[in-house]
Short mmCIF file of C-alpha atoms in Angstrom, two decimals:
data_model
loop_
_atom_site.label_atom_id
_atom_site.label_comp_id
_atom_site.label_asym_id
_atom_site.label_seq_id
_atom_site.Cartn_x
_atom_site.Cartn_y
_atom_site.Cartn_z
CA MET C 1 93.69 141.02 123.71
CA THR C 2 90.48 139.05 123.29
CA PHE C 3 91.06 136.73 126.24
CA HIS C 4 91.87 139.63 128.54
CA ALA C 5 88.66 141.40 127.51
CA ARG C 6 86.45 138.31 127.56
CA ARG C 7 87.71 136.22 130.44
CA THR C 8 84.97 133.58 130.15
CA LEU C 9 86.39 132.41 126.82
CA GLY C 10 89.56 131.22 128.50
CA PHE C 11 87.62 128.96 130.86
CA GLN C 12 86.50 126.89 127.85
CA ILE C 13 90.05 126.15 126.63
CA SER C 14 91.45 122.72 127.52
CA THR C 15 94.25 122.65 124.93
CA LEU C 16 96.55 125.65 124.60
CA ILE C 17 98.99 125.85 121.65
CA LEU C 18 101.55 128.66 121.58
CA GLN C 19 103.39 128.72 118.28
CA GLU C 20 105.73 131.30 116.74
CA CYS C 21 104.84 134.08 119.13
CA ASP C 22 107.37 135.85 121.35
CA LEU C 23 105.70 136.32 124.71
CA GLU C 24 106.41 139.30 126.89
CA GLU C 25 106.81 138.73 130.62
CA PHE C 26 103.35 140.00 131.60
CA THR C 27 101.57 137.76 129.08
CA PHE C 28 103.65 134.76 130.08
CA PHE C 29 102.70 134.99 133.75
CA SER C 30 99.07 135.79 132.87
CA LEU C 31 98.52 132.48 131.07
CA PRO C 32 97.27 130.53 134.13
CA ASP C 33 94.76 133.31 134.88
CA LEU C 34 93.55 133.51 131.28
CA PHE C 35 93.32 129.74 130.76
CA PRO C 36 92.85 128.14 134.19
CA ARG C 37 91.41 124.83 132.94
CA VAL C 38 94.13 123.90 130.48
CA LYS C 39 94.90 120.16 130.37
CA THR C 40 97.30 120.14 127.42
CA LEU C 41 100.00 122.75 126.77
CA VAL C 42 101.92 122.79 123.48
CA TRP C 43 104.74 125.34 123.47
CA ARG C 44 106.44 126.26 120.18
CA SER C 45 107.37 129.81 121.14
CA ASP C 46 110.40 131.55 122.55
CA LEU C 47 110.80 133.24 125.88
CA GLU C 48 113.63 135.48 126.92
CA HIS C 49 115.32 134.59 130.18
CA LYS C 50 115.17 137.43 132.67
CA SER C 51 116.61 137.68 136.13
CA SER C 52 113.29 139.08 137.34
CA TYR C 53 111.70 135.61 137.25
CA ARG C 54 111.45 135.15 141.00
CA ARG C 55 109.96 132.39 143.09
CA THR C 56 106.83 134.48 143.65
CA SER C 57 106.37 134.52 139.87
CA ILE C 58 106.72 130.75 139.59
CA GLN C 59 103.91 130.25 142.09
CA GLN C 60 101.57 131.70 139.48
CA PHE C 61 101.70 128.40 137.58
CA LYS C 62 100.25 126.45 140.48
CA LYS C 63 96.91 127.74 139.20
CA TRP C 64 97.16 125.19 136.41
CA LYS C 65 95.61 122.52 138.59
CA TYR C 66 94.29 120.43 135.70
CA LEU C 67 97.44 120.35 133.53
CA GLU C 68 98.12 116.76 132.42
CA SER C 69 100.39 117.09 129.38
CA ILE C 70 103.17 119.43 128.23
CA ASP C 71 104.80 119.32 124.78
CA ILE C 72 107.50 121.96 124.67
CA THR C 73 110.29 122.98 122.31
CA VAL C 74 113.44 124.25 123.98
CA THR C 75 115.19 127.10 122.13
CA LYS C 76 117.20 129.94 123.65
CA PHE C 77 115.75 129.56 127.13
CA ASN C 78 114.98 126.21 128.73
CA ILE C 79 111.51 127.11 129.93
CA MET C 80 111.00 123.55 131.16
CA CYS C 81 113.93 123.90 133.56
CA PHE C 82 112.26 127.02 134.92
CA LEU C 83 108.83 125.40 135.30
CA CYS C 84 110.32 122.31 137.00
CA SER C 85 112.34 124.28 139.53
CA GLU C 86 109.81 123.28 142.21
CA PRO C 87 106.59 121.21 142.44
CA LEU C 88 103.87 123.02 140.48
CA PHE C 89 101.78 120.51 138.53
CA THR C 90 100.28 117.74 140.63
CA LYS C 91 98.46 116.08 137.71
CA LEU C 92 101.15 116.37 135.03
CA SER C 93 101.66 112.83 133.73
CA CYS C 94 102.99 113.33 130.19
CA LEU C 95 106.02 115.48 129.30
CA THR C 96 107.62 115.98 125.87
CA VAL C 97 110.73 118.14 125.48
CA ARG C 98 112.28 118.88 122.07
CA TYR C 99 115.51 120.72 121.39
CA ASN C 100 115.56 123.09 118.42
CA ASN C 101 117.97 125.97 118.82
CA PRO C 102 118.51 127.76 115.48
CA TYR C 103 121.15 129.93 117.16
CA SER C 104 123.36 126.95 118.00
CA ARG C 105 126.06 125.65 115.64
CA ILE C 106 125.00 122.11 116.49
CA ASN C 107 121.33 121.39 116.84
CA TYR C 108 121.31 119.17 119.89
CA GLY C 109 121.58 119.88 123.60
CA ARG C 110 122.10 118.52 127.07
CA LEU C 111 119.15 118.24 129.37
CA ASP C 112 120.87 117.68 132.71
CA PRO C 113 119.24 120.64 134.56
CA THR C 114 115.74 119.52 133.60
CA ILE C 115 116.40 115.83 134.34
CA ASN C 116 117.59 116.76 137.81
CA ARG C 117 114.22 118.42 138.45
CA LEU C 118 111.93 115.60 137.29
CA LYS C 119 111.39 114.66 140.94
CA HIS C 120 109.21 117.77 141.13
CA ILE C 121 106.67 116.09 138.81
CA PRO C 122 105.38 113.26 141.03
CA ALA C 123 102.62 112.08 138.65
CA LEU C 124 104.93 111.77 135.62
CA THR C 125 104.46 108.44 133.82
CA SER C 126 105.36 109.31 130.21
CA LEU C 127 108.56 111.14 129.16
CA SER C 128 109.53 111.93 125.56
CA LEU C 129 112.77 113.67 124.62
CA ASP C 130 113.89 114.76 121.15
CA SER C 131 117.37 115.77 119.88
CA PHE C 132 119.52 115.50 122.97
CA MET C 133 122.73 113.63 123.76
CA VAL C 134 122.25 110.25 125.42
CA ASP C 135 124.31 107.62 127.20
CA ILE C 136 123.55 105.12 129.96
CA ASP C 137 124.52 107.69 132.61
CA PHE C 138 121.74 109.83 131.18
CA LEU C 139 119.22 106.97 131.35
CA GLU C 140 120.18 106.11 134.91
CA ARG C 141 119.67 109.72 136.03
CA ILE C 142 116.21 109.75 134.45
CA HIS C 143 115.12 106.74 136.50
CA ASN C 144 116.65 108.10 139.68
CA GLU C 145 114.56 111.27 139.34
CA ALA C 146 111.37 109.84 137.77
CA ASN C 147 110.77 106.38 139.21
CA ASN C 148 107.14 105.96 138.09
CA LEU C 149 107.72 106.07 134.34
CA THR C 150 105.76 103.61 132.23
CA THR C 151 106.78 105.14 128.87
CA LEU C 152 110.19 106.48 127.82
CA ILE C 153 110.56 107.78 124.25
CA LEU C 154 113.94 109.12 123.06
CA GLU C 155 113.87 110.44 119.47
CA ASN C 156 116.72 111.67 117.23
CA MET C 157 119.25 111.24 119.99
CA ILE C 158 123.00 111.70 119.70
CA LEU C 159 125.27 108.97 121.05
CA THR C 160 127.85 110.98 123.00
CA ARG C 161 131.51 110.78 122.02
CA ILE C 162 132.81 111.21 125.53
CA GLY C 163 133.82 108.22 127.61
CA GLY C 164 130.64 107.81 129.61
CA ALA C 165 129.73 104.81 131.71
CA ARG C 166 130.26 101.14 131.00
CA ILE C 167 128.70 97.94 132.28
CA LEU C 168 130.17 94.85 133.87
CA LEU C 169 127.91 91.84 133.40
CA ALA C 170 127.68 89.31 136.21
CA GLU C 171 126.47 85.73 136.00
CA ASP C 172 124.22 86.20 139.03
CA GLY C 173 122.34 88.97 137.19
CA ASN C 174 123.63 91.78 139.42
CA SER C 175 125.23 93.83 136.65
CA THR C 176 127.34 96.83 137.65
CA LEU C 177 127.44 100.27 136.09
CA ILE C 178 130.77 102.07 136.31
CA ASP C 179 130.24 105.80 135.86
CA GLN C 180 132.67 108.38 134.47
CA ASP C 181 134.20 108.89 137.92
CA GLY C 182 134.86 105.17 138.39
CA LYS C 183 132.03 104.72 140.90
CA ARG C 184 130.36 101.31 140.81
CA ILE C 185 126.58 101.10 141.01
CA ILE C 186 124.46 97.93 141.01
CA ILE C 187 121.85 98.33 138.24
CA GLN C 188 118.38 97.97 139.74
CA PRO C 189 115.69 96.78 137.27
CA VAL C 190 112.58 98.93 136.90
CA SER C 191 109.38 96.94 136.73
CA CYS C 192 106.99 99.79 135.90
CA LEU C 193 108.49 100.78 132.52
CA LYS C 194 106.47 99.12 129.74
CA ILE C 195 107.34 101.08 126.59
CA PHE C 196 110.88 102.03 125.58
CA LYS C 197 111.85 103.61 122.27
CA LEU C 198 115.22 104.98 121.24
CA SER C 199 116.04 106.40 117.83
CA THR C 200 119.41 107.89 116.97
CA ARG C 201 120.69 110.11 114.22
CA LYS C 202 123.05 108.87 111.55
CA PRO C 203 126.71 108.88 112.53
CA GLU C 204 128.32 112.26 111.87
CA THR C 205 131.32 110.51 110.34
CA ASN C 206 131.75 107.01 108.96
CA ASN C 207 135.45 106.44 109.50
CA GLU C 208 136.40 103.18 111.20
CA SER C 209 137.48 104.85 114.46
CA SER C 210 134.17 106.68 114.84
CA LEU C 211 132.10 103.59 113.98
CA SER C 212 134.10 101.48 116.44
CA HIS C 213 133.33 104.00 119.18
CA ILE C 214 129.62 103.98 118.31
CA LYS C 215 129.55 100.18 118.37
CA ARG C 216 130.94 100.16 121.90
CA LYS C 217 128.27 102.67 122.92
CA VAL C 218 125.53 100.58 121.35
CA THR C 219 126.78 97.40 123.02
CA ASN C 220 126.73 99.12 126.40
CA LEU C 221 123.26 100.45 125.70
CA ILE C 222 121.83 97.02 124.81
CA GLN C 223 123.40 95.48 127.91
CA TYR C 224 121.87 98.23 130.03
CA VAL C 225 118.42 97.67 128.50
CA ASN C 226 118.45 93.91 129.05
CA THR C 227 119.44 94.46 132.68
CA LYS C 228 117.25 97.46 133.51
CA TYR C 229 114.08 96.88 131.47
CA THR C 230 112.99 93.26 131.86
CA HIS C 231 109.25 93.99 132.03
CA LEU C 232 108.83 95.83 128.74
CA SER C 233 105.76 95.20 126.61
CA SER C 234 107.21 97.23 123.71
CA ILE C 235 110.80 97.86 122.65
CA THR C 236 111.98 99.92 119.67
CA LEU C 237 115.68 100.48 118.99
CA ASP C 238 115.76 102.57 115.83
CA ILE C 239 119.54 102.55 115.50
CA SER C 240 120.71 102.21 111.91
CA ASN C 241 122.52 99.04 110.95
CA LEU C 242 126.12 100.22 111.23
CA ASN C 243 127.30 97.95 108.41
CA THR C 244 125.54 100.27 105.95
CA TYR C 245 128.10 102.96 106.80
CA ALA C 246 131.19 100.76 107.02
CA SER C 247 133.49 99.77 104.20
CA SER C 248 133.16 96.23 102.83
CA ALA C 249 136.27 95.12 104.69
CA ALA C 250 135.05 96.54 108.02
CA ARG C 251 131.59 94.96 107.95
CA VAL C 252 130.85 92.41 110.67
CA PRO C 253 127.74 90.33 109.88
CA LEU C 254 125.31 89.95 112.79
CA GLU C 255 127.69 91.75 115.14
CA PHE C 256 124.95 92.47 117.70
CA GLU C 257 122.96 89.25 117.27
CA HIS C 258 124.16 87.72 120.54
CA ASN C 259 123.40 90.85 122.59
CA ILE C 260 119.94 91.22 121.06
CA SER C 261 119.17 87.52 121.56
CA THR C 262 120.20 87.88 125.22
CA LEU C 263 117.97 90.93 125.56
CA ILE C 264 114.98 89.01 124.16
CA SER C 265 115.62 86.02 126.42
CA LYS C 266 115.36 88.26 129.52
CA MET C 267 112.02 89.86 128.59
CA ASN C 268 109.00 88.78 130.61
CA CYS C 269 106.00 90.25 128.76
CA LEU C 270 107.16 91.59 125.39
CA ASN C 271 104.52 91.95 122.64
CA HIS C 272 106.08 94.57 120.31
CA PHE C 273 109.57 94.17 118.84
CA SER C 274 111.41 96.59 116.53
CA ILE C 275 115.20 96.61 116.44
CA ARG C 276 116.65 98.20 113.33
CA LEU C 277 120.21 97.38 114.33
CA GLU C 278 120.01 93.75 113.20
CA PRO C 279 117.76 91.72 110.88
CA LEU C 280 115.46 88.92 111.98
CA SER C 281 118.21 86.32 111.82
CA ASP C 282 117.97 82.64 112.73
CA GLY C 283 119.47 83.36 116.16
CA ILE C 284 117.04 86.17 116.99
CA ARG C 285 114.07 84.13 115.77
CA GLN C 286 115.18 81.27 118.00
CA ALA C 287 115.47 83.58 121.02
CA ILE C 288 111.91 84.83 120.47
CA THR C 289 110.51 81.34 119.95
CA GLU C 290 112.23 79.87 123.01
CA ASN C 291 111.01 82.55 125.42
CA ASP C 292 107.67 81.19 126.66
CA ASN C 293 107.01 84.40 128.64
CA ILE C 294 106.45 86.59 125.60
CA THR C 295 103.75 86.63 122.93
CA LEU C 296 104.63 88.88 120.03
CA GLU C 297 101.65 90.66 118.51
CA SER C 298 103.57 93.40 116.70
CA ILE C 299 106.89 93.39 114.85
CA GLU C 300 108.83 95.73 112.59
CA LEU C 301 111.43 94.41 110.14
CA TRP C 302 114.33 96.28 108.56
CA ILE C 303 115.77 94.78 105.40
CA TYR C 304 119.10 96.04 104.05
CA PRO C 305 121.20 94.82 101.11
CA THR C 306 124.17 94.33 103.46
CA THR C 307 122.38 92.03 105.92
CA VAL C 308 120.34 88.84 106.02
CA ASN C 309 118.33 88.79 102.81
CA PHE C 310 114.63 89.31 102.21
CA ASN C 311 113.65 85.64 101.92
CA THR C 312 115.46 84.58 105.09
CA GLN C 313 113.82 87.25 107.23
CA LEU C 314 110.32 86.70 105.87
CA ASN C 315 110.73 82.95 106.24
CA ASN C 316 111.89 83.38 109.85
CA LEU C 317 108.83 85.52 110.44
CA THR C 318 106.18 83.31 108.87
CA CYS C 319 107.54 79.90 109.86
CA SER C 320 108.16 80.75 113.49
CA GLY C 321 106.07 79.84 116.48
CA PHE C 322 104.93 83.44 116.96
CA SER C 323 103.48 84.01 113.46
CA ASP C 324 99.96 83.05 114.59
CA SER C 325 99.92 85.71 117.30
CA LEU C 326 100.99 88.60 115.02
CA ARG C 327 98.42 91.36 114.55
CA PHE C 328 100.72 94.15 113.33
CA LEU C 329 103.56 93.97 110.80
CA LYS C 330 105.69 96.75 109.32
CA ILE C 331 108.35 96.03 106.72
CA ASN C 332 110.99 98.60 105.80
CA ASP C 333 112.68 97.33 102.64
CA THR C 334 115.15 98.92 100.21
CA THR C 335 116.84 95.83 98.80
CA ALA C 336 114.83 94.89 95.70
CA GLN C 337 116.60 97.59 93.70
CA PHE C 338 119.71 95.41 94.00
CA HIS C 339 117.93 92.34 92.60
CA PRO C 340 116.17 93.41 89.37
CA ASN C 341 115.24 89.83 88.46
CA PHE C 342 113.66 89.14 91.84
CA SER C 343 109.87 88.68 91.72
CA TYR C 344 109.07 90.88 94.69
CA THR C 345 105.29 90.66 94.45
CA SER C 346 105.15 86.86 94.20
CA ALA C 347 107.57 86.36 97.08
CA MET C 348 105.94 88.94 99.33
CA ILE C 349 102.39 87.69 98.96
CA SER C 350 103.48 84.05 99.43
CA TYR C 351 104.78 85.02 102.89
CA LEU C 352 102.08 87.50 103.87
CA GLU C 353 99.14 85.20 103.23
CA ARG C 354 100.53 82.81 105.87
CA LEU C 355 99.87 85.43 108.56
CA LYS C 356 96.21 84.55 108.98
CA ASN C 357 95.53 86.79 111.99
CA LEU C 358 97.29 89.93 110.76
CA THR C 359 95.07 93.03 111.01
CA THR C 360 97.55 95.84 110.26
CA LEU C 361 100.14 95.81 107.48
CA GLU C 362 102.53 98.66 106.65
CA LEU C 363 104.97 98.41 103.75
CA ASN C 364 107.55 101.17 103.84
CA THR C 365 109.56 100.88 100.64
CA THR C 366 111.14 102.94 97.88
CA ALA C 367 109.66 103.45 94.44
CA VAL C 368 112.22 101.05 92.93
CA CYS C 369 111.76 98.35 95.54
CA GLY C 370 109.38 96.20 93.52
CA ASN C 371 105.97 97.01 94.96
CA ASP C 372 103.57 97.35 92.06
CA TYR C 373 99.82 97.53 92.00
CA SER C 374 99.59 93.75 91.49
CA LEU C 375 100.85 93.33 95.07
CA LEU C 376 98.05 95.61 96.24
CA VAL C 377 95.51 93.54 94.31
CA ASN C 378 96.85 90.31 95.81
CA ILE C 379 96.76 91.70 99.34
CA LEU C 380 93.12 92.72 98.93
CA GLN C 381 92.25 89.30 97.55
CA HIS C 382 94.23 87.02 99.88
CA MET C 383 94.30 88.80 103.25
CA PRO C 384 90.62 89.14 104.24
CA ASN C 385 91.30 89.85 107.93
CA LEU C 386 93.27 93.04 107.29
CA ASP C 387 91.75 96.12 108.91
CA LYS C 388 94.49 98.62 108.01
CA LEU C 389 96.78 98.67 105.00
CA SER C 390 99.49 101.24 104.31
CA ILE C 391 101.85 101.10 101.32
CA LYS C 392 104.26 104.01 101.20
CA LYS C 393 105.08 103.63 97.52
CA PHE C 394 103.63 101.28 94.96
CA THR C 395 104.45 101.72 91.31
CA CYS C 396 102.30 101.77 88.21
CA ASP C 397 103.61 101.57 84.66
CA PRO C 398 101.06 102.52 81.97
CA ILE C 399 103.04 100.65 79.31
CA LYS C 400 103.86 97.41 81.13
CA ASP C 401 100.81 97.14 83.36
CA SER C 402 97.27 96.43 82.33
CA THR C 403 94.13 97.37 84.22
CA SER C 404 91.82 95.15 82.19
CA ASP C 405 91.68 92.58 85.00
CA MET C 406 90.76 95.10 87.69
CA GLU C 407 87.00 95.17 87.19
CA THR C 408 86.34 92.38 89.69
CA ILE C 409 85.53 93.78 93.13
CA VAL C 410 86.91 91.59 95.91
CA ASN C 411 85.11 93.20 98.88
CA SER C 412 87.98 93.47 101.30
CA ASN C 413 87.33 94.18 104.99
CA ILE C 414 89.94 96.95 105.09
CA ARG C 415 88.68 100.07 106.92
CA HIS C 416 91.83 102.18 106.79
CA LEU C 417 93.73 102.49 103.50
CA ASP C 418 96.78 104.71 102.96
CA LEU C 419 98.48 104.59 99.56
CA GLY C 420 101.59 106.21 98.12
CA MET C 421 101.17 105.96 94.37
CA VAL C 422 104.02 106.47 91.88
CA VAL C 423 103.34 106.45 88.13
CA LEU C 424 106.66 105.63 86.48
CA ARG C 425 105.96 107.29 83.15
CA LYS C 426 103.31 109.52 81.68
CA GLY C 427 100.07 107.76 80.90
CA VAL C 428 96.43 108.42 80.29
CA ARG C 429 94.12 109.35 83.16
CA SER C 430 91.90 106.32 82.56
CA PHE C 431 94.78 104.09 83.71
CA ILE C 432 95.15 105.95 87.02
CA ASN C 433 91.40 106.25 87.52
CA SER C 434 90.95 102.51 87.00
CA ILE C 435 93.43 101.72 89.77
CA LEU C 436 91.92 104.24 92.20
CA ARG C 437 88.37 103.08 91.43
CA PHE C 438 89.39 99.48 92.06
CA CYS C 439 91.00 100.35 95.40
CA ILE C 440 88.07 102.37 96.70
CA GLN C 441 85.29 100.07 95.47
CA SER C 442 87.11 96.99 96.76
CA CYS C 443 86.92 98.37 100.30
CA PRO C 444 83.20 98.98 101.02
CA TYR C 445 83.84 99.35 104.78
CA LEU C 446 86.43 102.10 104.29
CA ILE C 447 86.52 104.70 107.09
CA THR C 448 89.76 106.59 106.34
CA PHE C 449 91.55 106.96 103.03
CA GLY C 450 94.89 108.59 102.25
CA LEU C 451 96.55 109.18 98.89
CA SER C 452 100.02 110.60 98.33
CA GLY C 453 102.78 110.31 95.77
CA LYS C 454 103.48 111.51 92.27
CA LEU C 455 101.20 111.01 89.27
CA LYS C 456 102.04 111.53 85.61
CA CYS C 457 99.13 111.90 83.24
CA ASN C 458 97.54 114.13 80.64
CA TRP C 459 95.38 117.11 81.62
CA GLY C 460 92.03 116.36 83.23
CA ASN C 461 90.42 115.00 86.34
CA VAL C 462 91.65 112.19 88.59
CA ASN C 463 88.62 110.83 90.42
CA LEU C 464 88.21 109.76 94.03
CA ASP C 465 84.64 108.52 94.15
CA PHE C 466 83.34 107.61 97.62
CA ARG C 467 79.61 107.77 96.84
CA SER C 468 79.29 104.01 97.41
CA ASN C 469 81.37 104.02 100.59
CA ARG C 470 78.79 104.87 103.19
CA TYR C 471 81.17 104.49 106.17
CA VAL C 472 83.97 106.78 104.97
CA LYS C 473 84.66 109.65 107.38
CA SER C 474 88.06 111.06 106.46
CA VAL C 475 89.99 111.63 103.22
CA LYS C 476 93.58 112.92 103.08
CA VAL C 477 95.26 113.83 99.78
CA ASN C 478 98.80 115.07 99.13
CA VAL C 479 99.67 114.34 95.51
CA GLU C 480 102.43 116.10 93.62
CA GLY C 481 101.23 117.77 90.41
CA THR C 482 97.71 118.63 91.58
CA VAL C 483 96.70 122.14 90.47
CA PHE C 484 93.35 122.25 92.27
CA TYR C 485 90.43 120.17 93.56
CA THR C 486 86.82 119.96 92.52
CA PHE C 487 83.84 118.41 94.26
CA ASN C 488 80.51 116.96 93.16
CA ALA C 489 77.61 119.43 93.38
CA LEU C 490 75.58 117.20 95.68
CA SER C 491 78.30 117.11 98.32
CA PHE C 492 77.36 120.41 99.92
CA ASN C 493 75.41 123.62 99.47
CA PRO C 494 77.17 126.17 97.15
CA LYS C 495 77.59 128.63 100.02
CA ASP C 496 79.62 126.00 101.88
CA ILE C 497 82.36 126.16 99.23
CA VAL C 498 83.99 129.11 101.03
CA PRO C 499 86.07 127.05 103.54
CA TYR C 500 87.58 125.15 100.62
CA ARG C 501 89.04 128.20 98.86
CA LYS C 502 92.46 127.42 100.37
CA TYR C 503 92.49 124.17 98.39
CA GLY C 504 92.49 126.06 95.10
CA VAL C 505 88.84 125.44 94.24
CA PRO C 506 87.86 127.57 91.21
CA LYS C 507 85.04 130.01 91.95
CA LEU C 508 81.52 128.61 91.46
CA ASN C 509 82.86 125.38 90.05
CA TYR C 510 81.80 121.98 91.35
CA GLY C 511 82.77 119.76 88.45
CA SER C 512 85.32 119.51 85.67
CA LEU C 513 86.52 122.68 83.96
CA ASP C 514 85.70 123.53 80.36
CA PHE C 515 88.49 125.37 78.51
CA GLY C 516 86.92 124.74 75.16
CA SER C 517 89.33 123.22 72.66
CA THR C 518 92.42 124.80 74.20
CA VAL C 519 94.16 123.77 77.41
CA PRO C 520 96.51 126.43 78.84
CA ASP C 521 100.18 125.49 78.40
CA HIS C 522 100.90 125.52 82.14
CA PHE C 523 98.14 122.91 82.61
CA ARG C 524 99.19 120.41 79.94
CA ASN C 525 101.27 118.24 82.29
CA LYS C 526 99.03 118.83 85.30
CA PHE C 527 95.74 117.45 86.56
CA PHE C 528 93.09 118.20 89.11
CA ILE C 529 91.50 115.83 91.62
CA ASN C 530 87.75 115.44 91.66
CA ILE C 531 86.38 114.16 94.99
CA LEU C 532 82.85 112.80 95.19
CA TRP C 533 80.93 111.67 98.26
CA SER C 534 77.33 111.30 99.43
CA HIS C 535 77.48 112.26 103.13
CA HIS C 536 79.54 114.44 105.42
CA ILE C 537 83.26 113.62 105.48
CA SER C 538 86.38 115.35 106.75
CA LEU C 539 88.83 116.53 104.08
CA ASN C 540 92.55 117.05 104.65
CA LEU C 541 93.92 118.29 101.33
CA SER C 542 97.35 119.72 100.61
CA PRO C 543 96.92 123.40 99.66
CA VAL C 544 97.46 124.10 95.95
CA GLY C 545 96.77 126.86 93.48
CA TYR C 546 96.48 126.97 89.71
CA TYR C 547 97.35 130.54 88.76
#
């Protein structure tokens, strides 16, 4: 092995990533000797559990004196449980544990043994867990073992079906947790936790009995949060609105509004709010506005066809007392497909332009939602303070839409632009190139640019021309239908083309291809992307090939 033969190389490594490699015992215990200055460890490999792993072997990992972050995937053997069996890492402050066991019938797990050992990581301030079962018993154990947490991220969690704990609310604020054994515990607030995020998977079944059980779990969870976490600066509850899974007769509008409003009223320093469970209703808006201790700078909205409609939520957002403080806004919207006569662009821009201090806007919508390129044009024209704009999908129709009015450059101040472009029907390349040219030239201060989606056009080149964008540093492209990429000859020396072979660059070609009068049949419904720039930039292009 190279690192065994050349030991000095290992001393230069600060980030160690182990991915898809089965480590033998000797190599596993040699890692701290080979890479003694590692600060970040990313573990995507498997390790067989052996009874020979003794305490003397564990001591080997004390040599990782500088380790600050671990991101590990648990498979057959819970390596994290092994590493946390006693104090080893004095500087470890960030821990991420993911569960991904392909040998298990159900792809989620329990983490009790590891949680019970978190006390052996005294410097731990950030804990992220992915794909485990969760209930309020689980959360309480985390805080009992790791009492210095400032960040707790729980992704893709499963709400357990078993009874679990429940909460008794008291008027004096001393709420009581009753665990599975009937033991009563006074819930003690934690003042150090600032960031809390919980996302759950979709319910495994959508029958009324199962949904009723989940609702009780969610109610308990919200009550726990508003008792335990009163000093949060950021809260994200990415729990799907349960009415989307219930039958029409079983839907209860704004079922959690009171609990969420109570949660908001108890927050002392909240500045980011994202709760997918309920829309921004009148009651929730009022709770935010009436709490003088919070100043919202960031908010994420979820708009469903079964909840408070688009106009009500956007009106509650823009006409509230906290609209002036907003810097970040993300809107997840799938409802316009249910209202074909609704002028999405006109309504959206009329609300957005009221947010005068907004610097980041993310629109996460479907291709049928109503976002078209006219909304993009209006945003560039009417929101001059935007620094970052991301539109997951905006549509272009070569028949209905015209690009004749896109020659005017509006000189937006946007520095980060990420676009998901969907061409609804096959059109000529000049239509697509006009839109892309407008976007790029309208943002002279562009630093990063991303393009994804699905284009439909005749054979030829789709251009991304950054030669006038002197600040651009990074370009990311992942467009369906691309057969290869080409680059302008002045971008780099011909010998530097070698690293770009993986992107399907034709040999010795730096411009458009010449097939004479005949285009190969397998190219007729395809296109290639031609990227032009005048100074060094970083390219992140989805690998493609054209043979």
